[in-house]
Short mmCIF file of N, CA, C and O in Angstrom, two decimals:
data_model
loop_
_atom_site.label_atom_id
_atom_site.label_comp_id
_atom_site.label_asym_id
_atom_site.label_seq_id
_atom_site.Cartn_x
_atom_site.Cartn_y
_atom_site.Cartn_z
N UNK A 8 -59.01 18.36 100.84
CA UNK A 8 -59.51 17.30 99.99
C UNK A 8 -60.18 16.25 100.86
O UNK A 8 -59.84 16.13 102.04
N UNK A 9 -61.34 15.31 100.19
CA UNK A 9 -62.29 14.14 100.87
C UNK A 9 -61.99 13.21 100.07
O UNK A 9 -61.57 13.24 98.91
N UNK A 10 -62.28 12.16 100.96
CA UNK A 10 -62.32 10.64 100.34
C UNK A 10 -63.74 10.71 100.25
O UNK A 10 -64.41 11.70 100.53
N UNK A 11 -64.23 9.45 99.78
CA UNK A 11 -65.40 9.62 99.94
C UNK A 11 -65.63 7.95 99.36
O UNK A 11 -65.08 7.67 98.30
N UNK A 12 -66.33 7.03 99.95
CA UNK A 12 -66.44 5.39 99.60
C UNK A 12 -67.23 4.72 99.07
O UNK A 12 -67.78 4.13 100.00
N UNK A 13 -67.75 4.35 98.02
CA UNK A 13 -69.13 3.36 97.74
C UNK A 13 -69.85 2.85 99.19
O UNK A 13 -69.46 2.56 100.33
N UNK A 14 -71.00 2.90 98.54
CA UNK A 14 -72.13 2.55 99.50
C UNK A 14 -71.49 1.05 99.69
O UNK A 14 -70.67 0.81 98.80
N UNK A 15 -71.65 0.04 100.58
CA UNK A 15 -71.27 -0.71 101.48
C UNK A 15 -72.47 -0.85 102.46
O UNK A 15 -73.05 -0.08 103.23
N UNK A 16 -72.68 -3.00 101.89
CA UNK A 16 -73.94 -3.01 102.37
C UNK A 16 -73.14 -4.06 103.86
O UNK A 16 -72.45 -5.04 103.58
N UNK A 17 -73.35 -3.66 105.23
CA UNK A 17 -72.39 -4.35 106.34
C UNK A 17 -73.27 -5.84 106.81
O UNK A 17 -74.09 -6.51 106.18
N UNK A 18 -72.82 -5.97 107.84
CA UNK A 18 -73.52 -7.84 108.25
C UNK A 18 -74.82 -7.35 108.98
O UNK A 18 -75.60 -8.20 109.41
N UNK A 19 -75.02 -6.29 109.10
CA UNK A 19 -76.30 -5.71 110.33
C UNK A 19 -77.07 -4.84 109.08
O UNK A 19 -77.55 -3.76 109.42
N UNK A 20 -77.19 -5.18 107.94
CA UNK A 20 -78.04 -4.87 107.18
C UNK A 20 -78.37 -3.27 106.80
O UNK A 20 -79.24 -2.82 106.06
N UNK A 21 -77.46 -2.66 107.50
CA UNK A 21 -77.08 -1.18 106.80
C UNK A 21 -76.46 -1.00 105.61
O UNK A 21 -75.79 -1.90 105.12
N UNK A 22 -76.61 0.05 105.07
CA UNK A 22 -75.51 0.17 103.74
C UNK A 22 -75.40 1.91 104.33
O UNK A 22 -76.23 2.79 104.59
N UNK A 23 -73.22 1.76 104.36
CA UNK A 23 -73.17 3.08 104.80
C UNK A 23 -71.72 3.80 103.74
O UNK A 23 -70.84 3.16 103.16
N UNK A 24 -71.88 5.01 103.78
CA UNK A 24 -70.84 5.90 102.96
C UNK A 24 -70.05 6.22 104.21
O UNK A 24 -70.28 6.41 105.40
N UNK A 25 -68.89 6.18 103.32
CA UNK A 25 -67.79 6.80 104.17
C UNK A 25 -67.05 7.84 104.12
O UNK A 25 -65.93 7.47 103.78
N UNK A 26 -67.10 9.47 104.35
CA UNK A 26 -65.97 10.45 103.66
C UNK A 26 -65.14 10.85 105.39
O UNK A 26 -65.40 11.00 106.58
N UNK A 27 -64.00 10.85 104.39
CA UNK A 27 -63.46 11.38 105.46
C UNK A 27 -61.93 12.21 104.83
O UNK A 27 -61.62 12.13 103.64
N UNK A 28 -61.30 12.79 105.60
CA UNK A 28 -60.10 13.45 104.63
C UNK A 28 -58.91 13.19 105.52
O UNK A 28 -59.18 13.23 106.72
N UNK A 29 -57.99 13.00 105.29
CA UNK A 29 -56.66 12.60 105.35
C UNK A 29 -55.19 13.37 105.61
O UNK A 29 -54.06 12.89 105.67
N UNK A 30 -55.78 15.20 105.80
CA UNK A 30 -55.32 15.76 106.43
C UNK A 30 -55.23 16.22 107.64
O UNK A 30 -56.10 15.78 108.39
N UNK A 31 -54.36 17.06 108.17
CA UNK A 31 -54.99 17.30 109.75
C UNK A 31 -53.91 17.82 110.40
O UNK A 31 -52.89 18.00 109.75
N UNK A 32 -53.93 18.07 111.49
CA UNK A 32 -53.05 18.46 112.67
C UNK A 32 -52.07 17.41 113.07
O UNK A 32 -52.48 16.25 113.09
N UNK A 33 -50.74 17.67 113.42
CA UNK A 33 -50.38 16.23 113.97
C UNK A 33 -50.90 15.99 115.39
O UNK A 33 -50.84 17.14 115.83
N UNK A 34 -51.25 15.43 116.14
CA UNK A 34 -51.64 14.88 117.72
C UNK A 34 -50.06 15.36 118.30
O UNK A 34 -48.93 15.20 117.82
N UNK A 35 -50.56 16.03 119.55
CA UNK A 35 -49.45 16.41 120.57
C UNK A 35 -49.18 14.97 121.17
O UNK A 35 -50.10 14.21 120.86
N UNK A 36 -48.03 14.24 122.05
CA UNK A 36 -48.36 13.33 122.88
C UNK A 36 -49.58 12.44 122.55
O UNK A 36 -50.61 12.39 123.23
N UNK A 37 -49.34 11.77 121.49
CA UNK A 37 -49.76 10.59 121.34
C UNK A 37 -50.49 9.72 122.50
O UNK A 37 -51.65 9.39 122.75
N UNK A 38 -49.02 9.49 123.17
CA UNK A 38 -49.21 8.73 124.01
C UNK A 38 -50.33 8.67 124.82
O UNK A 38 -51.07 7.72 125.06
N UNK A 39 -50.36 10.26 125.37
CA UNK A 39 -51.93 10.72 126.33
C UNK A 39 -52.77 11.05 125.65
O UNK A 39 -53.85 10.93 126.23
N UNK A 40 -52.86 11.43 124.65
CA UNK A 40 -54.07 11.53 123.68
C UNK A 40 -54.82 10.85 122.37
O UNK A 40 -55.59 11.32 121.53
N UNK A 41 -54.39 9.86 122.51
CA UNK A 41 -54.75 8.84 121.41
C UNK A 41 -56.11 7.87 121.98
O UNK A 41 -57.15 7.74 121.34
N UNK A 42 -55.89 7.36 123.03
CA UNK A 42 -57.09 6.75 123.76
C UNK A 42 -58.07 7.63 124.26
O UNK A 42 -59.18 7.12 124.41
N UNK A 43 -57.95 8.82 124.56
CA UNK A 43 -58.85 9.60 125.19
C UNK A 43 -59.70 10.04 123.39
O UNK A 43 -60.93 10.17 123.37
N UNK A 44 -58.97 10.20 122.19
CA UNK A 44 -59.67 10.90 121.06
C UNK A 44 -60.48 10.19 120.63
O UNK A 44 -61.56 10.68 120.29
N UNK A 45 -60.13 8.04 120.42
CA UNK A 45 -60.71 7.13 120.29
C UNK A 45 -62.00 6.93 121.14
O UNK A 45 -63.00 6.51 120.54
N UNK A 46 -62.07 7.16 122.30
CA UNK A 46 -63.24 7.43 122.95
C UNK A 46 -64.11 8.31 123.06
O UNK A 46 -65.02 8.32 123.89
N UNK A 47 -63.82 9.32 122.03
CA UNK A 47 -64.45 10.53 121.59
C UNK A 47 -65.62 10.41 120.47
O UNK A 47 -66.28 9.40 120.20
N UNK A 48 -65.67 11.24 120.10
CA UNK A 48 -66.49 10.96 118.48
C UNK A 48 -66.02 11.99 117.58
O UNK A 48 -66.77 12.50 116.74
N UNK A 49 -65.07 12.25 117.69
CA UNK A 49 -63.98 13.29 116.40
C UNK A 49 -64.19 14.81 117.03
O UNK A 49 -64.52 15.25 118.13
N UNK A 50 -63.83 15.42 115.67
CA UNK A 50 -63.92 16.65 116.32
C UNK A 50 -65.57 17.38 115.23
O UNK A 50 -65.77 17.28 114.02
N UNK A 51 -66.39 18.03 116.22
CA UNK A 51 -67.42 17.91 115.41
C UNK A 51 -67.59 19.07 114.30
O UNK A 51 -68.52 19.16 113.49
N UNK A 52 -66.39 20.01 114.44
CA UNK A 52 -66.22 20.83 113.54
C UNK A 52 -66.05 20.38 112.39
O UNK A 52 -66.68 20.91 111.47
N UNK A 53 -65.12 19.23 112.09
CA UNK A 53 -64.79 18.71 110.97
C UNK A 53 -65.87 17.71 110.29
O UNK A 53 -66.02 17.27 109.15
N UNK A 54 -66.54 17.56 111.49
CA UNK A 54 -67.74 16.63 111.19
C UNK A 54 -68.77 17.11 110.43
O UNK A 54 -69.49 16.44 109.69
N UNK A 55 -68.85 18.56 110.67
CA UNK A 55 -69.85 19.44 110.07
C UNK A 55 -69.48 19.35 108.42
O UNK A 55 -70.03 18.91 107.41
N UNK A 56 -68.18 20.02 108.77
CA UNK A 56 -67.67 20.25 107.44
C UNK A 56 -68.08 19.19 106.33
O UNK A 56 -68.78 19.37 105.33
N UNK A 57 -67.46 18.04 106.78
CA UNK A 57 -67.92 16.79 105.80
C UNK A 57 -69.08 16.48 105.31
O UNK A 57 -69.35 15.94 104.24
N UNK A 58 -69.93 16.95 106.35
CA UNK A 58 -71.63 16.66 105.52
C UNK A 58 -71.90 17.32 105.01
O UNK A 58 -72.86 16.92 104.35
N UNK A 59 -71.55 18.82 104.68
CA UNK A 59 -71.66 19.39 104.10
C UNK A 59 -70.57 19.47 102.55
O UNK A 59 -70.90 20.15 101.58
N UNK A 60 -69.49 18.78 102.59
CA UNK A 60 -68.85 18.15 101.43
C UNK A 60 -69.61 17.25 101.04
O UNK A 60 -69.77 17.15 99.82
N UNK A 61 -70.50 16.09 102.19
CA UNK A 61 -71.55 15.01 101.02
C UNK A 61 -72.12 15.98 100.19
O UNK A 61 -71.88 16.04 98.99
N UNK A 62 -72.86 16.71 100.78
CA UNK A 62 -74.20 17.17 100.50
C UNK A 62 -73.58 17.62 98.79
O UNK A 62 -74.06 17.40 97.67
N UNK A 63 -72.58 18.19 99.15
CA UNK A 63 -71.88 18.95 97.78
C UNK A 63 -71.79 17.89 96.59
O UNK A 63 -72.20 18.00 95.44
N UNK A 64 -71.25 17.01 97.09
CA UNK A 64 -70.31 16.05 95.93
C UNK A 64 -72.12 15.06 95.68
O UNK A 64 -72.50 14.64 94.59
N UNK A 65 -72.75 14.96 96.73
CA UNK A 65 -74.16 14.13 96.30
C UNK A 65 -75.24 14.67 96.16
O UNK A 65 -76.17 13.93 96.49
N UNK A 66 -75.67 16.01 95.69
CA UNK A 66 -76.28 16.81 95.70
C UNK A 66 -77.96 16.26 95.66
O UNK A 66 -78.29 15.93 94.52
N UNK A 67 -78.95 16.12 96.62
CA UNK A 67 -80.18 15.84 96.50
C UNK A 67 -80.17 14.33 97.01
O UNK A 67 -81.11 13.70 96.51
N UNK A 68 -79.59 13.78 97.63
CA UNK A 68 -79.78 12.39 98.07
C UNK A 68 -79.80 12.52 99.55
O UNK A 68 -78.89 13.23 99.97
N UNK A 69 -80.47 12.10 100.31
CA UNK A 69 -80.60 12.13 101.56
C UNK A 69 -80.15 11.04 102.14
O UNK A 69 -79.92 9.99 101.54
N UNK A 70 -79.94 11.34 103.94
CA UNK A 70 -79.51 9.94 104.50
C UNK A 70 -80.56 9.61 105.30
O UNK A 70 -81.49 10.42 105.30
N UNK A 71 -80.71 8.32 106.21
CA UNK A 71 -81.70 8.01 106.96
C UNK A 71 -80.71 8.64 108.28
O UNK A 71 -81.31 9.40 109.04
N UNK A 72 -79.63 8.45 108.51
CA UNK A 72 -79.22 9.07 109.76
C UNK A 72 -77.56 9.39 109.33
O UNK A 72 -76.97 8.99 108.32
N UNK A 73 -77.11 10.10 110.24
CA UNK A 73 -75.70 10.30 110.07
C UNK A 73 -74.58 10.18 111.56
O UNK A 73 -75.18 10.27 112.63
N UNK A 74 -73.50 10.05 111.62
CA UNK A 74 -72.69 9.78 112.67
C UNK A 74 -71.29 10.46 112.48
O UNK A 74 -70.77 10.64 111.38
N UNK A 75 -70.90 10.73 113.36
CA UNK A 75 -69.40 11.15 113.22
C UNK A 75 -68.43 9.83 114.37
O UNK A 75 -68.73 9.12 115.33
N UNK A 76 -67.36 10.05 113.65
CA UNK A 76 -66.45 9.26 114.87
C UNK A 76 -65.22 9.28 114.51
O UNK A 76 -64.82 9.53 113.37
N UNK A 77 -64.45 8.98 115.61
CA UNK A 77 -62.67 9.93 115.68
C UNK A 77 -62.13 9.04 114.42
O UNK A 77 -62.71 8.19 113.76
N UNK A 78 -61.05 9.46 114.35
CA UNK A 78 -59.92 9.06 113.03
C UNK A 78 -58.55 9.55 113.29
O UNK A 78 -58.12 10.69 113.49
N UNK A 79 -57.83 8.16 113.22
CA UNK A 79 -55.94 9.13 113.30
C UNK A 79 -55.77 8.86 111.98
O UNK A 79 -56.55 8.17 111.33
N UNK A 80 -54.65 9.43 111.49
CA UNK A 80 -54.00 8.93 109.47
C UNK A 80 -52.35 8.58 110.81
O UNK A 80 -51.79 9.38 111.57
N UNK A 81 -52.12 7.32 110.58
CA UNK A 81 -50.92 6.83 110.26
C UNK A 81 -50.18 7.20 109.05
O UNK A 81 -50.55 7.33 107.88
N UNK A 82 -48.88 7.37 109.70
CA UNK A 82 -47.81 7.61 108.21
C UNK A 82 -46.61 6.79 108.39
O UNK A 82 -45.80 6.81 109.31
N UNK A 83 -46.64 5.96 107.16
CA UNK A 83 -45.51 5.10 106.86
C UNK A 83 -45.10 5.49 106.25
O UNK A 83 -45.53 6.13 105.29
N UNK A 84 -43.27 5.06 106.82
CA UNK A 84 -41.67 5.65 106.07
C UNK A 84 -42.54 5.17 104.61
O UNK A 84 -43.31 6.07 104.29
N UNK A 85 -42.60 4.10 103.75
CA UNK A 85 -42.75 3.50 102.52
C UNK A 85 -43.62 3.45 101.86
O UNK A 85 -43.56 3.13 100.67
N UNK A 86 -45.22 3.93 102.84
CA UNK A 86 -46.43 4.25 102.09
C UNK A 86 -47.17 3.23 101.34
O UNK A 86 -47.94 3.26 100.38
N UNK A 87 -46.37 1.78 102.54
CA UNK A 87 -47.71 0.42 102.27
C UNK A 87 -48.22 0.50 103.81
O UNK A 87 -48.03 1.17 104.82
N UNK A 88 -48.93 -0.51 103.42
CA UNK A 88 -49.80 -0.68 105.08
C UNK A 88 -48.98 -2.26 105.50
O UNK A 88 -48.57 -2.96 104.57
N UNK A 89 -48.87 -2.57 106.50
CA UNK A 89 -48.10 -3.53 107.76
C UNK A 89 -49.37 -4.27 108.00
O UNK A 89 -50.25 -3.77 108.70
N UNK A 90 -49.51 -5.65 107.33
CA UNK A 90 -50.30 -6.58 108.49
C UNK A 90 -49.20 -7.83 109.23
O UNK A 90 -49.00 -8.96 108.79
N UNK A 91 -48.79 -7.40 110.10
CA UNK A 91 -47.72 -8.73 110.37
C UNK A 91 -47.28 -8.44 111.79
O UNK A 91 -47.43 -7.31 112.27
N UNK A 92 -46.58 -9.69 112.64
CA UNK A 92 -46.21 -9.98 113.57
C UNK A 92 -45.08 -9.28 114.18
O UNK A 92 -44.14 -8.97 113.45
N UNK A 93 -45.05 -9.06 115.17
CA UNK A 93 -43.67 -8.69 115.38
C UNK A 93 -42.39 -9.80 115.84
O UNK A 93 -42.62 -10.71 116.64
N UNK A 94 -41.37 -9.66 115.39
CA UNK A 94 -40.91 -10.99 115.55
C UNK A 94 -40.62 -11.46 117.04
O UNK A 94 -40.40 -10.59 117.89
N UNK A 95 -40.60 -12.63 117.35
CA UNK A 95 -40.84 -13.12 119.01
C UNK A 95 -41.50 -12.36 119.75
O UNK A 95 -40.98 -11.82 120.73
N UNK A 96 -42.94 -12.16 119.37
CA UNK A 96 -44.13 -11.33 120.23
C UNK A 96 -44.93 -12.13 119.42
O UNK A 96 -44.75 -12.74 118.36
N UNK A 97 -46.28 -11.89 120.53
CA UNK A 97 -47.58 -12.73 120.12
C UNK A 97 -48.22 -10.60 119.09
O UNK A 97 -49.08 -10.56 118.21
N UNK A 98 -47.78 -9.86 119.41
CA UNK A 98 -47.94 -8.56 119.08
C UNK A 98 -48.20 -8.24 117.52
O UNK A 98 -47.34 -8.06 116.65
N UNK A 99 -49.28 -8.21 117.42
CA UNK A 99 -49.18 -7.35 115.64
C UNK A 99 -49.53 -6.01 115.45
O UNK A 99 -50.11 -5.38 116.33
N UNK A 100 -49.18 -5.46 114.24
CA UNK A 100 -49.31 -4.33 113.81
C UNK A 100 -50.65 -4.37 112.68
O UNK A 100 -51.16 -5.40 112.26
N UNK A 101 -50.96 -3.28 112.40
CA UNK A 101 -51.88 -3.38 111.64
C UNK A 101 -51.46 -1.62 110.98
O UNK A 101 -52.25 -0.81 111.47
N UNK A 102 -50.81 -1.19 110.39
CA UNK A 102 -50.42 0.35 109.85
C UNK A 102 -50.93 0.50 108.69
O UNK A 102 -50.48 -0.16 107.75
N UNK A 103 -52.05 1.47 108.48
CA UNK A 103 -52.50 1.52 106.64
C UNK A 103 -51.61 2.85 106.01
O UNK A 103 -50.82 3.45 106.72
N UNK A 104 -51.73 3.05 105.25
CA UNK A 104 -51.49 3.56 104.00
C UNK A 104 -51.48 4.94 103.58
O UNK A 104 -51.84 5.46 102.52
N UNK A 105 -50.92 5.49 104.82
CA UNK A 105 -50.94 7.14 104.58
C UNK A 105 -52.24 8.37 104.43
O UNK A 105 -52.26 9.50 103.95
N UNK A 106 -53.64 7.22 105.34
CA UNK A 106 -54.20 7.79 105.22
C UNK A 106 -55.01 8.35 103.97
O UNK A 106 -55.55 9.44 103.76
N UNK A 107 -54.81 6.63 102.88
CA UNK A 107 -55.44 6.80 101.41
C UNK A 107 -56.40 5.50 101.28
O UNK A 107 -57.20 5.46 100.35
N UNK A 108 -56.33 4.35 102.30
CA UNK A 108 -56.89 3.26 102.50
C UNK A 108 -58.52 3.20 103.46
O UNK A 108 -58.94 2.27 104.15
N UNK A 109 -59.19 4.54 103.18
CA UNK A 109 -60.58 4.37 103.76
C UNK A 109 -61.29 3.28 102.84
O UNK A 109 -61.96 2.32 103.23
N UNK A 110 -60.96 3.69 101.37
CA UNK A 110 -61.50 2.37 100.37
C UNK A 110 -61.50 0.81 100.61
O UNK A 110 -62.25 -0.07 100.18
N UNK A 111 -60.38 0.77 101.46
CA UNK A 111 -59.63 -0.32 101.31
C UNK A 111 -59.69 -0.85 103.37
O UNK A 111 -58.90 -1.64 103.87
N UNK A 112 -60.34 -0.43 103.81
CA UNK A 112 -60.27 -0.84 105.55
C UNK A 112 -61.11 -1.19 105.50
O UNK A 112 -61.84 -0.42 106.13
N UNK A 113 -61.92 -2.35 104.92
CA UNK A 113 -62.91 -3.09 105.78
C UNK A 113 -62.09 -4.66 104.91
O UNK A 113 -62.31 -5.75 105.45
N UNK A 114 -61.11 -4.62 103.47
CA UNK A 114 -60.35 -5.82 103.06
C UNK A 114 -59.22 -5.62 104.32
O UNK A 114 -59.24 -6.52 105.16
N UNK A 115 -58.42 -4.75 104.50
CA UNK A 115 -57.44 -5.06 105.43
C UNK A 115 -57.58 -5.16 106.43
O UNK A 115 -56.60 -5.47 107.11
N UNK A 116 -58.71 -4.97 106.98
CA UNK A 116 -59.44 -5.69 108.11
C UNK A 116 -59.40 -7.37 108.54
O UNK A 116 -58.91 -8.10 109.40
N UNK A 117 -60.36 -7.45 107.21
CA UNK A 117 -60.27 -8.84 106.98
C UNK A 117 -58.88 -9.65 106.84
O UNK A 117 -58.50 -10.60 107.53
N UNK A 118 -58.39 -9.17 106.00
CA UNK A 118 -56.60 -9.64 105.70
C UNK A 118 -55.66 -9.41 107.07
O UNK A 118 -54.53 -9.83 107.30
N UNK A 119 -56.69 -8.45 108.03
CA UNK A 119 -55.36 -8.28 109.44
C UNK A 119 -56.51 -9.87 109.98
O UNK A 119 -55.81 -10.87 109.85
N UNK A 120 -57.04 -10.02 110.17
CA UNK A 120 -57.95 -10.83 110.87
C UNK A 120 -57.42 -12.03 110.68
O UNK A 120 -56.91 -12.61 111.63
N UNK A 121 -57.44 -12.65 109.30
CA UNK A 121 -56.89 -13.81 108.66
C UNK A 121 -55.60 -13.76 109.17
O UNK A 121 -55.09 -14.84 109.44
N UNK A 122 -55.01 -12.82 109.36
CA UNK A 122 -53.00 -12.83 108.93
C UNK A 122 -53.13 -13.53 111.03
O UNK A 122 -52.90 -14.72 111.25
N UNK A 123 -53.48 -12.61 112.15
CA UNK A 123 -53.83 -12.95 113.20
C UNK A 123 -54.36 -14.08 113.81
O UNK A 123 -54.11 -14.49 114.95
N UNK A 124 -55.28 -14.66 112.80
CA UNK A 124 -55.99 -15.95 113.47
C UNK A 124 -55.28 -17.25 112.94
O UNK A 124 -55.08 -18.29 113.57
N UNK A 125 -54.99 -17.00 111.83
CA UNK A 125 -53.81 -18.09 111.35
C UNK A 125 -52.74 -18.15 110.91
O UNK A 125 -52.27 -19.24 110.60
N UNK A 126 -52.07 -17.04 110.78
CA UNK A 126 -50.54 -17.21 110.63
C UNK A 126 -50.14 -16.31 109.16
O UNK A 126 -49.15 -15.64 108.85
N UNK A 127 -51.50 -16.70 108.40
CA UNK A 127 -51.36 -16.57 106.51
C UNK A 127 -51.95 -15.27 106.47
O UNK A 127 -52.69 -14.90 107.38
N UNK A 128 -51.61 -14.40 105.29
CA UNK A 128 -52.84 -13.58 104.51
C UNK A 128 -53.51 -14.65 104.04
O UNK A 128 -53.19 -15.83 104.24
N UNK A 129 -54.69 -14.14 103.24
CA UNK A 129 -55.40 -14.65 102.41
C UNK A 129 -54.85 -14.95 100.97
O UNK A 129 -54.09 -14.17 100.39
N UNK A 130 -55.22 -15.95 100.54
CA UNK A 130 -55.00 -16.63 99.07
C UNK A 130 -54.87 -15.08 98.11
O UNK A 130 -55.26 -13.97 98.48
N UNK A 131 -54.55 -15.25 97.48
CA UNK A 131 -53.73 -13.90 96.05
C UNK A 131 -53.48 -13.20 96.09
O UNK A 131 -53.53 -12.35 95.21
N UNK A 132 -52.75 -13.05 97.89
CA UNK A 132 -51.95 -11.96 98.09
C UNK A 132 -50.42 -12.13 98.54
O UNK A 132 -50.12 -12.97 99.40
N UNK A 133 -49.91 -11.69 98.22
CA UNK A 133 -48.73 -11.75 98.59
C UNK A 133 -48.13 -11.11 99.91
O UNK A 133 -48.04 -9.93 100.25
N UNK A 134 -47.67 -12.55 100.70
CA UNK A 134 -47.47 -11.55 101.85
C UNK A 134 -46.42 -11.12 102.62
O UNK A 134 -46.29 -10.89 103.82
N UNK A 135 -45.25 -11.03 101.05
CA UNK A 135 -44.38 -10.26 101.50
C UNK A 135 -44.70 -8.40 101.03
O UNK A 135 -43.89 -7.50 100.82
N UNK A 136 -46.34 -8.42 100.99
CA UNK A 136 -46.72 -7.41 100.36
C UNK A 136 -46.70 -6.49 102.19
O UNK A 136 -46.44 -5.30 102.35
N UNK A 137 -47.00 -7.32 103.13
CA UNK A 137 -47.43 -7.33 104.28
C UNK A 137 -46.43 -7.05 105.47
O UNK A 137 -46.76 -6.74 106.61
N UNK A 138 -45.36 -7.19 105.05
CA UNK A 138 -44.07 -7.62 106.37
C UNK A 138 -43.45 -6.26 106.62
O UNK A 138 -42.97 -5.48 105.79
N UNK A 139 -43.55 -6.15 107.92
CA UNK A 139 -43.10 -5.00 108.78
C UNK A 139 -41.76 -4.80 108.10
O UNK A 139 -41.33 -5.69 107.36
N UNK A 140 -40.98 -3.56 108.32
CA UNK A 140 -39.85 -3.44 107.52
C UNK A 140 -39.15 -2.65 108.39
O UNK A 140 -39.41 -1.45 108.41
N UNK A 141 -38.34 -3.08 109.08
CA UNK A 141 -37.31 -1.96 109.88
C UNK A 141 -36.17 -1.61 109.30
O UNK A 141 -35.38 -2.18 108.53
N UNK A 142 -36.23 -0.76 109.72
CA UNK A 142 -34.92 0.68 108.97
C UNK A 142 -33.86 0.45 110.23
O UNK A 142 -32.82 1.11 110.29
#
């Protein structure tokens, strides 16, 4: 299965789609392979695949250019996303949503940004919607 995002017009005057899917392999060693995949540009097999899911799901619309680039899916015990501090650390988390929040990562962006630069979420959210939760 694909996600797939409304056009999204950005601050550099592009307007771009986003698909991407939410399954996958788990990563061996994290630890050593998480920075090296981020500096990658995905895997381009899967990359293929997906444009060829646009092409499917948008049949006859063309792009001016296309890009691939890496992706992990985080999985939370509770299946919210974490914008919050860790307690007595300057350290935050930022954890989305099981890998269902491509719709939704350029607001929790913003909402990690806000929560980081001043202390608050943003106004009409609740931000005990937000607070890390240890088990």
């Amino acid at each position: 299965s694909v996600y797939l995002t409304p056009p999204v017009r950005y601050p550099n005057g592009g307007t771009y789609i986003k698909i991407g899917h939410s399954a996958g392999p788990v990563m061996p060693d994290p630890a050593s392979n998480l920075v090296p995949w981020f500096q990658g540009s995905g895997d381009q097999a899967i990359a293929s695949w997906l444009l060829a899911e646009l092409a499917e799901l948008l049949p006859g619309v063309s792009f001016a250019s296309t890009h691939s680039d890496s992706c992990v899916v985080v999985k939370a015990p509770n299946s919210r996303q974490f914008i919050d501090r860790f307690p007595k650390s300057s350290v935050f988390a930022l954890l989305g949503d099981n890998g269902q929040v491509a719709k939704s990562a350029d607001e929790l962006g913003r909402i990690a940004a806000n929560r980081v630069l001043t202390g608050e979420v943003p106004g009409g959210y609740d931000p005990d919607m937000f607070r890390i939760k240890f088990e």
